[in-house]
PDB file of C-alpha atoms and ligand atoms in Angstrom:
ATOM      1  CA  UNK A   1      -0.004   0.080   0.038  1.00  0.00           C
ATOM      2  CA  UNK A   2       1.226   3.472  -0.962  1.00  0.00           C
ATOM      3  CA  UNK A   3       2.742   5.461   1.990  1.00  0.00           C
ATOM      4  CA  UNK A   4       0.610   8.670   2.716  1.00  0.00           C
ATOM      5  CA  UNK A   5       3.018  11.741   2.038  1.00  0.00           C
ATOM      6  CA  UNK A   6       3.587  13.973   4.941  1.00  0.00           C
ATOM      7  CA  UNK A   7       1.922  17.497   4.162  1.00  0.00           C
ATOM      8  CA  UNK A   8       2.809  19.708   7.119  1.00  0.00           C
ATOM      9  CA  UNK A   9       5.556  18.908   9.537  1.00  0.00           C
ATOM     10  CA  UNK A  10       4.360  18.294  13.156  1.00  0.00           C
ATOM     11  CA  UNK A  11       5.194  20.889  15.562  1.00  0.00           C
ATOM     12  CA  UNK A  12       7.135  19.668  18.821  1.00  0.00           C
ATOM     13  CA  UNK A  13       7.588  15.904  17.887  1.00  0.00           C
ATOM     14  CA  UNK A  14       8.019  14.087  21.237  1.00  0.00           C
ATOM     15  CA  UNK A  15      11.380  12.607  21.707  1.00  0.00           C
ATOM     16  CA  UNK A  16      10.181   9.441  23.241  1.00  0.00           C
ATOM     17  CA  UNK A  17       6.780   7.508  22.299  1.00  0.00           C
ATOM     18  CA  UNK A  18       5.900   4.408  23.955  1.00  0.00           C
ATOM     19  CA  UNK A  19       3.305   2.154  22.587  1.00  0.00           C
ATOM     20  CA  UNK A  20       0.812  -0.345  24.156  1.00  0.00           C
ATOM     21  CA  UNK A  21       0.152  -2.262  21.133  1.00  0.00           C
ATOM     22  CA  UNK A  22      -3.242  -3.785  22.324  1.00  0.00           C
ATOM     23  CA  UNK A  23      -6.204  -5.024  20.762  1.00  0.00           C
ATOM     24  CA  UNK A  24      -4.891  -7.893  18.282  1.00  0.00           C
ATOM     25  CA  UNK A  25      -6.980 -10.589  19.700  1.00  0.00           C
ATOM     26  CA  UNK A  26     -10.075  -8.378  19.079  1.00  0.00           C
ATOM     27  CA  UNK A  27      -8.879  -7.542  15.646  1.00  0.00           C
ATOM     28  CA  UNK A  28      -8.768 -11.168  14.761  1.00  0.00           C
ATOM     29  CA  UNK A  29     -12.030 -12.275  16.421  1.00  0.00           C
ATOM     30  CA  UNK A  30     -13.973  -9.469  14.502  1.00  0.00           C
ATOM     31  CA  UNK A  31     -12.643 -11.216  11.402  1.00  0.00           C
ATOM     32  CA  UNK A  32     -13.362 -14.684  12.522  1.00  0.00           C
ATOM     33  CA  UNK A  33      -9.709 -15.518  12.573  1.00  0.00           C
ATOM     34  CA  UNK A  34      -7.775 -17.060  15.404  1.00  0.00           C
ATOM     35  CA  UNK A  35      -5.761 -14.587  17.898  1.00  0.00           C
ATOM     36  CA  UNK A  36      -2.469 -15.546  16.300  1.00  0.00           C
ATOM     37  CA  UNK A  37      -3.630 -14.075  13.229  1.00  0.00           C
ATOM     38  CA  UNK A  38      -4.077 -10.680  14.929  1.00  0.00           C
ATOM     39  CA  UNK A  39      -0.716 -10.820  16.384  1.00  0.00           C
ATOM     40  CA  UNK A  40       0.710 -11.523  12.865  1.00  0.00           C
ATOM     41  CA  UNK A  41      -1.118  -8.487  11.611  1.00  0.00           C
ATOM     42  CA  UNK A  42      -0.236  -6.412  14.551  1.00  0.00           C
ATOM     43  CA  UNK A  43       3.511  -7.277  13.493  1.00  0.00           C
ATOM     44  CA  UNK A  44       3.035  -5.843   9.983  1.00  0.00           C
ATOM     45  CA  UNK A  45       1.853  -3.088  11.606  1.00  0.00           C
ATOM     46  CA  UNK A  46       4.707  -2.607  13.714  1.00  0.00           C
ATOM     47  CA  UNK A  47       7.159  -2.373  10.833  1.00  0.00           C
ATOM     48  CA  UNK A  48       5.008   0.508   9.457  1.00  0.00           C
ATOM     49  CA  UNK A  49       5.005   2.229  12.763  1.00  0.00           C
ATOM     50  CA  UNK A  50       8.754   2.079  13.107  1.00  0.00           C
ATOM     51  CA  UNK A  51       9.252   3.295   9.628  1.00  0.00           C
ATOM     52  CA  UNK A  52       6.857   6.175  10.377  1.00  0.00           C
ATOM     53  CA  UNK A  53       8.435   7.141  13.762  1.00  0.00           C
ATOM     54  CA  UNK A  54      11.929   7.573  11.811  1.00  0.00           C
ATOM     55  CA  UNK A  55       9.963   9.448   9.348  1.00  0.00           C
ATOM     56  CA  UNK A  56       8.263  11.724  11.944  1.00  0.00           C
ATOM     57  CA  UNK A  57      11.618  12.247  13.826  1.00  0.00           C
ATOM     58  CA  UNK A  58      10.800  10.441  16.931  1.00  0.00           C
ATOM     59  CA  UNK A  59      14.089   9.256  18.511  1.00  0.00           C
ATOM     60  CA  UNK A  60      12.966   6.755  21.125  1.00  0.00           C
ATOM     61  CA  UNK A  61      10.134   4.183  20.681  1.00  0.00           C
ATOM     62  CA  UNK A  62       9.261   1.711  23.196  1.00  0.00           C
ATOM     63  CA  UNK A  63       7.016  -0.977  22.371  1.00  0.00           C
ATOM     64  CA  UNK A  64       5.081  -3.297  24.584  1.00  0.00           C
ATOM     65  CA  UNK A  65       5.291  -6.612  23.150  1.00  0.00           C
ATOM     66  CA  UNK A  66       4.702  -9.152  25.965  1.00  0.00           C
ATOM     67  CA  UNK A  67       4.216  -8.632  29.604  1.00  0.00           C
ATOM     68  CA  UNK A  68       5.295 -10.513  32.548  1.00  0.00           C
ATOM     69  CA  UNK A  69       1.454 -11.438  33.049  1.00  0.00           C
ATOM     70  CA  UNK A  70       0.973 -12.538  29.387  1.00  0.00           C
ATOM     71  CA  UNK A  71       2.427 -15.617  30.444  1.00  0.00           C
ATOM     72  CA  UNK A  72      -0.910 -16.755  31.898  1.00  0.00           C
ATOM     73  CA  UNK A  73      -2.399 -16.876  28.259  1.00  0.00           C
ATOM     74  CA  UNK A  74      -3.060 -20.132  26.493  1.00  0.00           C
ATOM     75  CA  UNK A  75       0.515 -22.089  25.820  1.00  0.00           C
ATOM     76  CA  UNK A  76      -0.097 -21.874  22.183  1.00  0.00           C
ATOM     77  CA  UNK A  77      -0.463 -18.443  22.032  1.00  0.00           C
ATOM     78  CA  UNK A  78       2.482 -17.691  24.266  1.00  0.00           C
ATOM     79  CA  UNK A  79       4.420 -20.003  21.826  1.00  0.00           C
ATOM     80  CA  UNK A  80       3.104 -18.241  19.010  1.00  0.00           C
ATOM     81  CA  UNK A  81       4.146 -14.830  20.466  1.00  0.00           C
ATOM     82  CA  UNK A  82       7.695 -16.327  20.986  1.00  0.00           C
ATOM     83  CA  UNK A  83       7.754 -17.468  17.385  1.00  0.00           C
ATOM     84  CA  UNK A  84       6.755 -14.043  16.169  1.00  0.00           C
ATOM     85  CA  UNK A  85       9.561 -12.192  18.147  1.00  0.00           C
ATOM     86  CA  UNK A  86      11.968 -14.790  16.608  1.00  0.00           C
ATOM     87  CA  UNK A  87      10.696 -14.154  13.169  1.00  0.00           C
ATOM     88  CA  UNK A  88      10.740 -10.472  13.100  1.00  0.00           C
ATOM     89  CA  UNK A  89      14.259 -10.500  14.082  1.00  0.00           C
ATOM     90  CA  UNK A  90      15.065 -13.148  11.340  1.00  0.00           C
ATOM     91  CA  UNK A  91      13.139 -11.031   8.762  1.00  0.00           C
ATOM     92  CA  UNK A  92      13.585  -7.456   9.552  1.00  0.00           C
ATOM     93  CA  UNK A  93      17.159  -7.193  11.454  1.00  0.00           C
ATOM     94  CA  UNK A  94      18.909  -6.494   8.150  1.00  0.00           C
ATOM     95  CA  UNK A  95      16.358  -3.548   7.185  1.00  0.00           C
ATOM     96  CA  UNK A  96      16.234  -2.127  10.499  1.00  0.00           C
ATOM     97  CA  UNK A  97      19.819  -1.858  10.659  1.00  0.00           C
ATOM     98  CA  UNK A  98      20.031  -0.299   7.131  1.00  0.00           C
ATOM     99  CA  UNK A  99      17.649   2.225   8.424  1.00  0.00           C
ATOM    100  CA  UNK A 100      19.856   3.223  11.477  1.00  0.00           C
ATOM    101  CA  UNK A 101      17.580   1.671  14.339  1.00  0.00           C
ATOM    102  CA  UNK A 102      19.427   0.625  17.404  1.00  0.00           C
ATOM    103  CA  UNK A 103      17.569  -2.241  19.043  1.00  0.00           C
ATOM    104  CA  UNK A 104      17.342  -2.601  22.687  1.00  0.00           C
ATOM    105  CA  UNK A 105      15.528  -5.145  25.066  1.00  0.00           C
ATOM    106  CA  UNK A 106      13.815  -4.233  28.482  1.00  0.00           C
ATOM    107  CA  UNK A 107      12.564  -6.909  30.551  1.00  0.00           C
ATOM    108  CA  UNK A 108      13.626 -10.372  31.410  1.00  0.00           C
ATOM    109  CA  UNK A 109      15.463 -12.528  28.915  1.00  0.00           C
ATOM    110  CA  UNK A 110      15.984 -15.578  31.418  1.00  0.00           C
ATOM    111  CA  UNK A 111      12.777 -17.377  30.876  1.00  0.00           C
ATOM    112  CA  UNK A 112      12.811 -17.220  26.775  1.00  0.00           C
ATOM    113  CA  UNK A 113      14.573 -20.097  25.055  1.00  0.00           C
ATOM    114  CA  UNK A 114      18.257 -19.756  24.827  1.00  0.00           C
ATOM    115  CA  UNK A 115      18.275 -19.803  21.139  1.00  0.00           C
ATOM    116  CA  UNK A 116      15.996 -16.721  21.340  1.00  0.00           C
ATOM    117  CA  UNK A 117      17.911 -15.004  24.187  1.00  0.00           C
ATOM    118  CA  UNK A 118      20.994 -15.390  21.722  1.00  0.00           C
ATOM    119  CA  UNK A 119      19.037 -13.886  18.685  1.00  0.00           C
ATOM    120  CA  UNK A 120      18.057 -10.880  20.861  1.00  0.00           C
ATOM    121  CA  UNK A 121      21.380 -10.283  22.111  1.00  0.00           C
ATOM    122  CA  UNK A 122      22.994 -10.642  18.631  1.00  0.00           C
ATOM    123  CA  UNK A 123      20.307  -8.174  17.016  1.00  0.00           C
ATOM    124  CA  UNK A 124      21.470  -5.786  20.225  1.00  0.00           C
ATOM    125  CA  UNK A 125      24.864  -6.311  19.168  1.00  0.00           C
ATOM    126  CA  UNK A 126      24.644  -5.565  15.482  1.00  0.00           C
ATOM    127  CA  UNK A 127      22.722  -2.511  15.762  1.00  0.00           C
ATOM    128  CA  UNK A 128      24.474  -1.048  18.760  1.00  0.00           C
ATOM    129  CA  UNK A 129      26.131   1.897  16.928  1.00  0.00           C
ATOM    130  CA  UNK A 130      23.064   2.986  15.034  1.00  0.00           C
ATOM    131  CA  UNK A 131      21.375   6.258  16.433  1.00  0.00           C
ATOM    132  CA  UNK A 132      18.711   6.951  14.116  1.00  0.00           C
ATOM    133  CA  UNK A 133      15.863   5.617  16.106  1.00  0.00           C
ATOM    134  CA  UNK A 134      16.377   3.515  19.409  1.00  0.00           C
ATOM    135  CA  UNK A 135      13.793   0.977  19.548  1.00  0.00           C
ATOM    136  CA  UNK A 136      13.190  -0.337  22.937  1.00  0.00           C
ATOM    137  CA  UNK A 137      11.331  -3.781  22.816  1.00  0.00           C
ATOM    138  CA  UNK A 138       9.401  -4.506  25.988  1.00  0.00           C
ATOM    139  CA  UNK A 139       9.273  -8.326  26.108  1.00  0.00           C
ATOM    140  CA  UNK A 140       8.853 -10.271  29.438  1.00  0.00           C
ATOM    141  CA  UNK A 141       8.500  -6.816  30.774  1.00  0.00           C
ATOM    142  CA  UNK A 142       6.705  -5.860  33.812  1.00  0.00           C
ATOM    143  CA  UNK A 143       6.761  -2.412  35.651  1.00  0.00           C
ATOM    144  CA  UNK A 144       6.804  -3.702  39.039  1.00  0.00           C
ATOM    145  CA  UNK A 145       9.155  -6.443  38.240  1.00  0.00           C
ATOM    146  CA  UNK A 146      11.566  -3.518  36.927  1.00  0.00           C
ATOM    147  CA  UNK A 147      11.406  -1.856  40.027  1.00  0.00           C
ATOM    148  CA  UNK A 148      11.780  -4.783  42.362  1.00  0.00           C
ATOM    149  CA  UNK A 149      14.880  -5.674  40.446  1.00  0.00           C
ATOM    150  CA  UNK A 150      16.272  -2.157  40.809  1.00  0.00           C
ATOM    151  CA  UNK A 151      15.829  -2.406  44.549  1.00  0.00           C
ATOM    152  CA  UNK A 152      17.316  -5.932  44.818  1.00  0.00           C
ATOM    153  CA  UNK A 153      20.426  -4.318  42.872  1.00  0.00           C
ATOM    154  CA  UNK A 154      20.610  -1.295  45.141  1.00  0.00           C
ATOM    155  CA  UNK A 155      20.669  -3.463  48.018  1.00  0.00           C
ATOM    156  CA  UNK A 156      23.372  -5.813  46.677  1.00  0.00           C
ATOM    157  CA  UNK A 157      25.273  -2.493  45.794  1.00  0.00           C
ATOM    158  CA  UNK A 158      24.875  -1.300  49.426  1.00  0.00           C
ATOM    159  CA  UNK A 159      23.521   2.048  48.486  1.00  0.00           C
ATOM    160  CA  UNK A 160      23.059   3.869  51.754  1.00  0.00           C
ATOM    161  CA  UNK A 161      19.462   4.883  52.138  1.00  0.00           C
ATOM    162  CA  UNK A 162      20.363   8.634  51.818  1.00  0.00           C
ATOM    163  CA  UNK A 163      21.693   8.052  48.566  1.00  0.00           C
ATOM    164  CA  UNK A 164      18.515   6.624  47.054  1.00  0.00           C
ATOM    165  CA  UNK A 165      17.040   9.246  45.100  1.00  0.00           C
ATOM    166  CA  UNK A 166      14.651   9.828  42.029  1.00  0.00           C
ATOM    167  CA  UNK A 167      17.726  10.171  39.328  1.00  0.00           C
ATOM    168  CA  UNK A 168      19.534   7.108  41.173  1.00  0.00           C
ATOM    169  CA  UNK A 169      16.395   4.748  40.868  1.00  0.00           C
ATOM    170  CA  UNK A 170      16.028   5.784  37.338  1.00  0.00           C
ATOM    171  CA  UNK A 171      19.640   4.501  36.653  1.00  0.00           C
ATOM    172  CA  UNK A 172      18.955   1.363  38.076  1.00  0.00           C
ATOM    173  CA  UNK A 173      15.924   0.524  35.690  1.00  0.00           C
ATOM    174  CA  UNK A 174      16.370  -1.110  32.506  1.00  0.00           C
ATOM    175  CA  UNK A 175      15.544   2.283  30.788  1.00  0.00           C
ATOM    176  CA  UNK A 176      18.675   3.789  32.366  1.00  0.00           C
ATOM    177  CA  UNK A 177      20.015   6.966  30.105  1.00  0.00           C
ATOM    178  CA  UNK A 178      16.768   6.933  28.293  1.00  0.00           C
ATOM    179  CA  UNK A 179      14.749  10.042  28.919  1.00  0.00           C
ATOM    180  CA  UNK A 180      11.220   9.090  30.313  1.00  0.00           C
ATOM    181  CA  UNK A 181       8.401   8.850  27.425  1.00  0.00           C
ATOM    182  CA  UNK A 182       6.806  12.047  26.406  1.00  0.00           C
ATOM    183  CA  UNK A 183       3.708  10.387  24.933  1.00  0.00           C
ATOM    184  CA  UNK A 184       2.295   7.024  25.519  1.00  0.00           C
ATOM    185  CA  UNK A 185      -0.482   5.567  23.197  1.00  0.00           C
ATOM    186  CA  UNK A 186      -2.717   2.886  23.875  1.00  0.00           C
ATOM    187  CA  UNK A 187      -4.439   1.287  21.172  1.00  0.00           C
ATOM    188  CA  UNK A 188      -7.962  -0.817  21.680  1.00  0.00           C
ATOM    189  CA  UNK A 189      -9.498   1.572  24.014  1.00  0.00           C
ATOM    190  CA  UNK A 190      -8.601   0.296  27.446  1.00  0.00           C
ATOM    191  CA  UNK A 191      -8.034   2.848  30.249  1.00  0.00           C
ATOM    192  CA  UNK A 192      -5.395   1.126  31.964  1.00  0.00           C
ATOM    193  CA  UNK A 193      -1.681   1.082  32.456  1.00  0.00           C
ATOM    194  CA  UNK A 194      -1.071  -2.715  32.429  1.00  0.00           C
ATOM    195  CA  UNK A 195       2.270  -2.617  34.324  1.00  0.00           C
ATOM    196  CA  UNK A 196       3.978  -0.693  31.596  1.00  0.00           C
ATOM    197  CA  UNK A 197       6.628   1.771  32.319  1.00  0.00           C
ATOM    198  CA  UNK A 198       4.915   2.873  35.532  1.00  0.00           C
ATOM    199  CA  UNK A 199       8.154   4.613  37.159  1.00  0.00           C
ATOM    200  CA  UNK A 200       9.028   6.264  34.043  1.00  0.00           C
ATOM    201  CA  UNK A 201       5.410   7.455  32.990  1.00  0.00           C
ATOM    202  CA  UNK A 202       5.004   9.728  36.028  1.00  0.00           C
ATOM    203  CA  UNK A 203       4.609  12.800  33.609  1.00  0.00           C
ATOM    204  CA  UNK A 204       3.816  11.118  30.414  1.00  0.00           C
ATOM    205  CA  UNK A 205       1.145  12.374  27.987  1.00  0.00           C
ATOM    206  CA  UNK A 206      -1.573   9.806  27.018  1.00  0.00           C
ATOM    207  CA  UNK A 207      -3.256   9.083  23.625  1.00  0.00           C
ATOM    208  CA  UNK A 208      -5.773   6.392  23.953  1.00  0.00           C
ATOM    209  CA  UNK A 209      -7.784   5.542  20.737  1.00  0.00           C
ATOM    210  CA  UNK A 210     -10.374   2.717  20.288  1.00  0.00           C
ATOM    211  CA  UNK A 211      -8.721   1.610  17.185  1.00  0.00           C
ATOM    212  CA  UNK A 212      -7.227  -2.147  17.447  1.00  0.00           C
ATOM    213  CA  UNK A 213      -3.504  -2.088  16.987  1.00  0.00           C
ATOM    214  CA  UNK A 214      -3.275  -3.767  13.534  1.00  0.00           C
ATOM    215  CA  UNK A 215      -5.532  -0.897  12.220  1.00  0.00           C
ATOM    216  CA  UNK A 216      -3.434   1.875  13.941  1.00  0.00           C
ATOM    217  CA  UNK A 217      -1.848   3.631  10.846  1.00  0.00           C
ATOM    218  CA  UNK A 218       0.416   6.521  10.127  1.00  0.00           C
ATOM    219  CA  UNK A 219      -2.244   8.831   9.700  1.00  0.00           C
ATOM    220  CA  UNK A 220      -3.583   8.082  13.225  1.00  0.00           C
ATOM    221  CA  UNK A 221      -0.146   8.187  14.497  1.00  0.00           C
ATOM    222  CA  UNK A 222       0.353  11.582  13.180  1.00  0.00           C
ATOM    223  CA  UNK A 223      -3.082  12.587  14.806  1.00  0.00           C
ATOM    224  CA  UNK A 224      -1.541  11.169  18.185  1.00  0.00           C
ATOM    225  CA  UNK A 225       1.689  13.284  17.568  1.00  0.00           C
ATOM    226  CA  UNK A 226      -0.408  16.503  16.652  1.00  0.00           C
ATOM    227  CA  UNK A 227      -2.589  16.065  19.995  1.00  0.00           C
ATOM    228  CA  UNK A 228       0.765  15.598  21.972  1.00  0.00           C
ATOM    229  CA  UNK A 229       1.976  19.005  20.184  1.00  0.00           C
ATOM    230  CA  UNK A 230      -1.015  20.924  21.702  1.00  0.00           C
ATOM    231  CA  UNK A 231      -0.800  19.690  25.349  1.00  0.00           C
ATOM    232  CA  UNK A 232       0.411  21.979  28.023  1.00  0.00           C
ATOM    233  CA  UNK A 233       2.830  19.737  30.077  1.00  0.00           C
ATOM    234  CA  UNK A 234       2.528  21.628  33.761  1.00  0.00           C
ATOM    235  CA  UNK A 235       4.222  18.962  35.772  1.00  0.00           C
ATOM    236  CA  UNK A 236       2.148  20.239  38.885  1.00  0.00           C
ATOM    237  CA  UNK A 237       2.983  23.806  38.272  1.00  0.00           C
ATOM    238  CA  UNK A 238       1.000  26.486  36.507  1.00  0.00           C
ATOM    239  CA  UNK A 239       1.180  26.994  32.829  1.00  0.00           C
ATOM    240  CA  UNK A 240       3.613  29.917  31.695  1.00  0.00           C
ATOM    241  CA  UNK A 241       1.124  31.550  29.894  1.00  0.00           C
ATOM    242  CA  UNK A 242      -1.073  32.048  32.831  1.00  0.00           C
ATOM    243  CA  UNK A 243       2.096  33.276  34.914  1.00  0.00           C
ATOM    244  CA  UNK A 244       2.644  36.050  32.087  1.00  0.00           C
ATOM    245  CA  UNK A 245      -0.934  36.990  32.444  1.00  0.00           C
ATOM    246  CA  UNK A 246      -0.930  37.456  36.167  1.00  0.00           C
ATOM    247  CA  UNK A 247       0.851  40.042  38.377  1.00  0.00           C
ATOM    248  CA  UNK A 248       3.187  37.426  39.702  1.00  0.00           C
TER     249      UNK A 248
HETATM  250  C1  IPE B 301      -1.943  -6.986  22.308  1.00  0.00           C
HETATM  251  O1  IPE B 301      -3.122  -7.618  21.736  1.00  0.00           O
HETATM  252  C2  IPE B 301      -0.907  -8.075  21.939  1.00  0.00           C
HETATM  253  C3  IPE B 301      -0.319  -8.670  23.238  1.00  0.00           C
HETATM  254  C4  IPE B 301      -0.710  -8.540  24.685  1.00  0.00           C
HETATM  255  C5  IPE B 301       0.925  -9.664  22.937  1.00  0.00           C
HETATM  256  P1  IPE B 301      -4.111  -8.812  22.719  1.00  0.00           P
HETATM  257  O2  IPE B 301      -3.634 -10.278  22.502  1.00  0.00           O
HETATM  258  O3  IPE B 301      -3.869  -8.192  24.134  1.00  0.00           O
HETATM  259  O4  IPE B 301      -5.238  -8.218  22.248  1.00  0.00           O
HETATM  260  P2  IPE B 301      -6.900  -8.373  23.002  1.00  0.00           P
HETATM  261  O5  IPE B 301      -6.644  -7.511  24.056  1.00  0.00           O
HETATM  262  O6  IPE B 301      -7.008  -9.449  23.478  1.00  0.00           O
HETATM  263  O7  IPE B 301      -7.839  -7.778  21.764  1.00  0.00           O
HETATM  264  C1  IPE B 302      -0.740  -5.059  27.456  1.00  0.00           C
HETATM  265  O1  IPE B 302      -1.814  -5.598  26.986  1.00  0.00           O
HETATM  266  C2  IPE B 302       0.514  -5.992  27.347  1.00  0.00           C
HETATM  267  C3  IPE B 302       0.808  -5.668  25.783  1.00  0.00           C
HETATM  268  C4  IPE B 302       0.380  -5.109  24.845  1.00  0.00           C
HETATM  269  C5  IPE B 302       2.166  -6.578  25.496  1.00  0.00           C
HETATM  270  P1  IPE B 302      -2.602  -6.729  27.740  1.00  0.00           P
HETATM  271  O2  IPE B 302      -3.896  -7.082  26.773  1.00  0.00           O
HETATM  272  O3  IPE B 302      -1.714  -7.810  28.146  1.00  0.00           O
HETATM  273  O4  IPE B 302      -3.415  -5.867  28.863  1.00  0.00           O
HETATM  274  P2  IPE B 302      -4.602  -6.119  29.770  1.00  0.00           P
HETATM  275  O5  IPE B 302      -4.817  -7.655  30.307  1.00  0.00           O
HETATM  276  O6  IPE B 302      -5.694  -5.732  28.908  1.00  0.00           O
HETATM  277  O7  IPE B 302      -4.493  -5.202  30.992  1.00  0.00           O
HETATM  278 MG1   MG B 303      -5.034  -6.866  25.169  1.00  0.00          MG
END
């Protein structure tokens, strides 16, 4: 399908966009297809979204692909999702590398099959010097698990309590060195965080759409970015416009 050309530039492109790619199952159900067909369609869409991110000038893209809770799904679905990750790496790595995408993983690798772990580590290594887009894949990721691990590592390092600061905690997370997400997009209309980036999302802006993930296209992505560009991020303070208008 032909890509829609970008007409006007987007103002204030977020540096870091995170996405909860939800609704694959319902997308498939709607069409009388098995859930895995939805995951496959979702993966196709991910390729488009990655490319659009590069085009829009997003620097960091974090995608939620498999949560620590998703192990509770039927074994065939879990197996299928593992296979999809493997297949994506096999089929897309070269192209992503050529486009300057750096792959990273957030979450726990231990529970994945050793061959898949190796594949992920190899993809990370191959792309480590790319800097056009940093693509963080959250796979076997849980926000609470991430925080628990950070606390465990801080204790192992014997960090004195008074040294535990906001910044230090951030450095112990998987996302160390990555700016917090400016915008989080959740498809399929669910109004919940589902254990995604619970620390990092403290002041993220949200864009929630009823569109199922396989149908979340470049046009809607663009609308999400435009919506973001018009937000007033106050971080608990008052807006600068209001301050200028007052005698303060
Ligand atoms: C999101 O789609 C993909 C994963 C969680 C792996 P779902 O599989 O959750 O789709 P729904 O929410 O059941 O429609
Ligand atoms: C969140 O979606 C996880 C991913 C998109 C990988 P879920 O479908 O697992 O979330 P819940 O169960 O609706 O909260
Ligand atoms: Mg879901």
